[in-house]
Each structure stands twice: as C-alpha cells, then as structure tokens.
Amino acid sequence: MTPEQARQEQINAGRRMITLEHRTLESRTGSVARPQYGEQRPRTTARPPKGHDAILKAMQEERQLATIITTGDVTFEGLVTGRDKYTITLLTKHPKDSTRLIRRVFYKHAIEQFFGVPQDSDASAVQ
C-alpha cells in the first residue's frame, strides 16, 4: 500500500466514523437544556466578609492604622489600602525617607498577626 492509498483509507475511515456518530446523535431522545445566549443566569448576591476579612474591611473603610507582624517578627504600621484572598496592601512610611509613603504587599500566609491601632480620638474615648 502506498502512502497515498494509506492516506485515502484514513480519510474514508474518518468519514465512516463521522457518519456513525451523526446517526447515533440523531437517534438520541431528549436533549440537554442549555441557556441561550440571550438568557442570563440569576446572579448570587455578594456575601458579607467573615472572620479576619471582615476586620480588614472595617479597618480599610475607617482608614484605621493597622500593625502587621510577619512570621519573621518584623513589625509594619500603616493604612490598609487593599486586600484580596491572598494578600493585604499596607500604605507605610518609606524606611529611609519618612516624608514619603510606599505601598507594601503582604502575603497572608506570611503574617503572624495583625491588629488595629486606636487613633488619638478613639483612645481618649476609651479612657
């Protein structure tokens, strides 16, 4: 058998398989209900954050100072400016130039603990 004959045989076998599959698809009863392009699935409502994410959200919204202690016992203090499933973004003073601010991103798995620092107005209200 020449390579051209083998190629033609493969093409014919493929055509036979397509024909058989087409027949079996047509013979099926019932169909799978799929949404049409115009239809939209009902959207679920956003769930309120739980646990530490709720605390971070409150700190971010109230612009409360936060202290983060990493697993290497390094302490950072600043404002929480962002957060997601894996990270927390903190706006802190630049280590060499205290007049500048920088954003630091911390992976949550590298944080040992974090807590809010009461501001002066809050501290006087507590005492």
CSV table of C-alpha atoms in Angstrom, one decimal:
chain,number,residue,atom,x,y,z
A,1,MET,CA,0.0,0.0,0.0
A,2,THR,CA,1.4,3.4,-1.0
A,3,PRO,CA,1.4,6.3,1.4
A,4,GLU,CA,-1.3,8.0,-0.8
A,5,GLN,CA,-3.5,4.9,-0.5
A,6,ALA,CA,-3.0,4.8,3.3
A,7,ARG,CA,-4.0,8.4,3.5
A,8,GLN,CA,-7.1,7.9,1.5
A,9,GLU,CA,-8.0,4.9,3.7
A,10,GLN,CA,-7.6,7.1,6.8
A,11,ILE,CA,-9.8,9.7,5.3
A,12,ASN,CA,-12.5,7.2,4.4
A,13,ALA,CA,-12.4,5.7,7.9
A,14,GLY,CA,-12.8,9.1,9.4
A,15,ARG,CA,-15.8,9.8,7.2
A,16,ARG,CA,-17.4,6.5,8.3
A,17,MET,CA,-16.9,7.4,11.9
A,18,ILE,CA,-18.4,10.8,11.5
A,19,THR,CA,-21.4,9.3,9.8
A,20,LEU,CA,-21.9,6.7,12.5
A,21,GLU,CA,-21.6,9.4,15.2
A,22,HIS,CA,-24.1,11.6,13.4
A,23,ARG,CA,-26.6,8.7,13.3
A,24,THR,CA,-26.2,8.0,17.0
A,25,LEU,CA,-26.6,11.6,17.9
A,26,GLU,CA,-29.8,11.9,15.9
A,27,SER,CA,-31.2,8.7,17.4
A,28,ARG,CA,-31.0,10.1,21.0
A,29,THR,CA,-34.2,11.1,22.7
A,30,GLY,CA,-34.3,14.2,24.9
A,31,SER,CA,-31.8,16.9,24.9
A,32,VAL,CA,-29.7,18.8,27.4
A,33,ALA,CA,-31.2,22.1,28.3
A,34,ARG,CA,-28.7,24.8,27.9
A,35,PRO,CA,-29.3,28.5,28.4
A,36,GLN,CA,-29.5,30.5,25.2
A,37,TYR,CA,-27.2,33.4,24.5
A,38,GLY,CA,-29.9,35.9,25.4
A,39,GLU,CA,-30.7,34.2,28.7
A,40,GLN,CA,-28.8,35.1,31.8
A,41,ARG,CA,-28.4,33.0,34.9
A,42,PRO,CA,-29.6,34.6,38.2
A,43,ARG,CA,-26.7,36.2,39.9
A,44,THR,CA,-26.0,35.4,43.5
A,45,THR,CA,-25.7,38.3,45.9
A,46,ALA,CA,-22.4,39.2,47.4
A,47,ARG,CA,-21.8,37.6,50.7
A,48,PRO,CA,-20.6,39.7,53.6
A,49,PRO,CA,-17.0,39.0,54.6
A,50,LYS,CA,-16.3,36.8,57.5
A,51,GLY,CA,-13.6,36.4,60.1
A,52,HIS,CA,-10.4,38.3,59.5
A,53,ASP,CA,-11.6,39.7,56.2
A,54,ALA,CA,-14.4,41.5,58.0
A,55,ILE,CA,-11.9,43.1,60.3
A,56,LEU,CA,-9.7,44.1,57.4
A,57,LYS,CA,-12.6,45.6,55.5
A,58,ALA,CA,-13.7,47.7,58.6
A,59,MET,CA,-10.1,48.9,59.0
A,60,GLN,CA,-9.9,49.8,55.4
A,61,GLU,CA,-13.2,51.7,55.3
A,62,GLU,CA,-12.5,53.5,58.5
A,63,ARG,CA,-8.9,54.3,57.5
A,64,GLN,CA,-7.7,52.9,60.8
A,65,LEU,CA,-4.0,52.4,61.4
A,66,ALA,CA,-3.0,48.7,61.3
A,67,THR,CA,0.0,46.9,62.7
A,68,ILE,CA,1.2,43.8,60.9
A,69,ILE,CA,3.7,41.4,62.4
A,70,THR,CA,5.2,39.0,59.9
A,71,THR,CA,6.4,35.4,60.7
A,72,GLY,CA,9.9,36.8,60.8
A,73,ASP,CA,8.9,39.1,63.7
A,74,VAL,CA,9.1,42.3,61.6
A,75,THR,CA,6.5,44.9,62.5
A,76,PHE,CA,4.9,47.3,60.0
A,77,GLU,CA,2.4,50.0,60.7
A,78,GLY,CA,0.2,51.8,58.2
A,79,LEU,CA,-3.2,52.1,56.5
A,80,VAL,CA,-4.8,49.1,54.8
A,81,THR,CA,-5.4,50.2,51.3
A,82,GLY,CA,-6.3,46.9,49.7
A,83,ARG,CA,-6.9,43.2,50.3
A,84,ASP,CA,-7.9,40.1,48.4
A,85,LYS,CA,-7.9,36.4,49.1
A,86,TYR,CA,-4.2,36.0,49.4
A,87,THR,CA,-2.7,39.5,50.1
A,88,ILE,CA,-3.0,42.7,52.2
A,89,THR,CA,-1.7,46.0,50.9
A,90,LEU,CA,-0.5,48.5,53.5
A,91,LEU,CA,0.4,52.1,53.0
A,92,THR,CA,3.5,52.7,55.2
A,93,LYS,CA,6.3,55.3,55.6
A,94,HIS,CA,9.3,54.8,53.5
A,95,PRO,CA,12.1,53.2,55.6
A,96,LYS,CA,14.8,55.8,54.5
A,97,ASP,CA,12.7,58.9,53.9
A,98,SER,CA,9.9,59.4,56.4
A,99,THR,CA,8.3,62.1,54.2
A,100,ARG,CA,7.4,59.6,51.5
A,101,LEU,CA,4.9,56.8,51.6
A,102,ILE,CA,5.1,53.4,50.0
A,103,ARG,CA,2.7,50.5,49.5
A,104,ARG,CA,3.8,47.2,50.8
A,105,VAL,CA,2.0,43.9,49.8
A,106,PHE,CA,2.0,41.1,52.4
A,107,TYR,CA,1.0,37.6,51.6
A,108,LYS,CA,-1.4,36.4,54.3
A,109,HIS,CA,0.4,33.2,54.9
A,110,ALA,CA,3.5,35.3,55.9
A,111,ILE,CA,1.6,37.3,58.6
A,112,GLU,CA,1.7,36.1,62.1
A,113,GLN,CA,-0.8,38.6,63.5
A,114,PHE,CA,-2.3,41.9,62.7
A,115,PHE,CA,-4.3,44.4,64.8
A,116,GLY,CA,-5.7,47.9,64.7
A,117,VAL,CA,-4.0,50.8,66.4
A,118,PRO,CA,-6.5,53.0,68.1
A,119,GLN,CA,-6.2,56.6,66.9
A,120,ASP,CA,-6.0,59.5,69.4
A,121,SER,CA,-9.7,60.3,69.3
A,122,ASP,CA,-10.6,56.7,69.9
A,123,ALA,CA,-8.1,56.3,72.7
A,124,SER,CA,-9.4,59.3,74.6
A,125,ALA,CA,-13.0,58.0,74.3
A,126,VAL,CA,-12.0,54.6,75.8
A,127,GLN,CA,-10.3,56.1,78.9
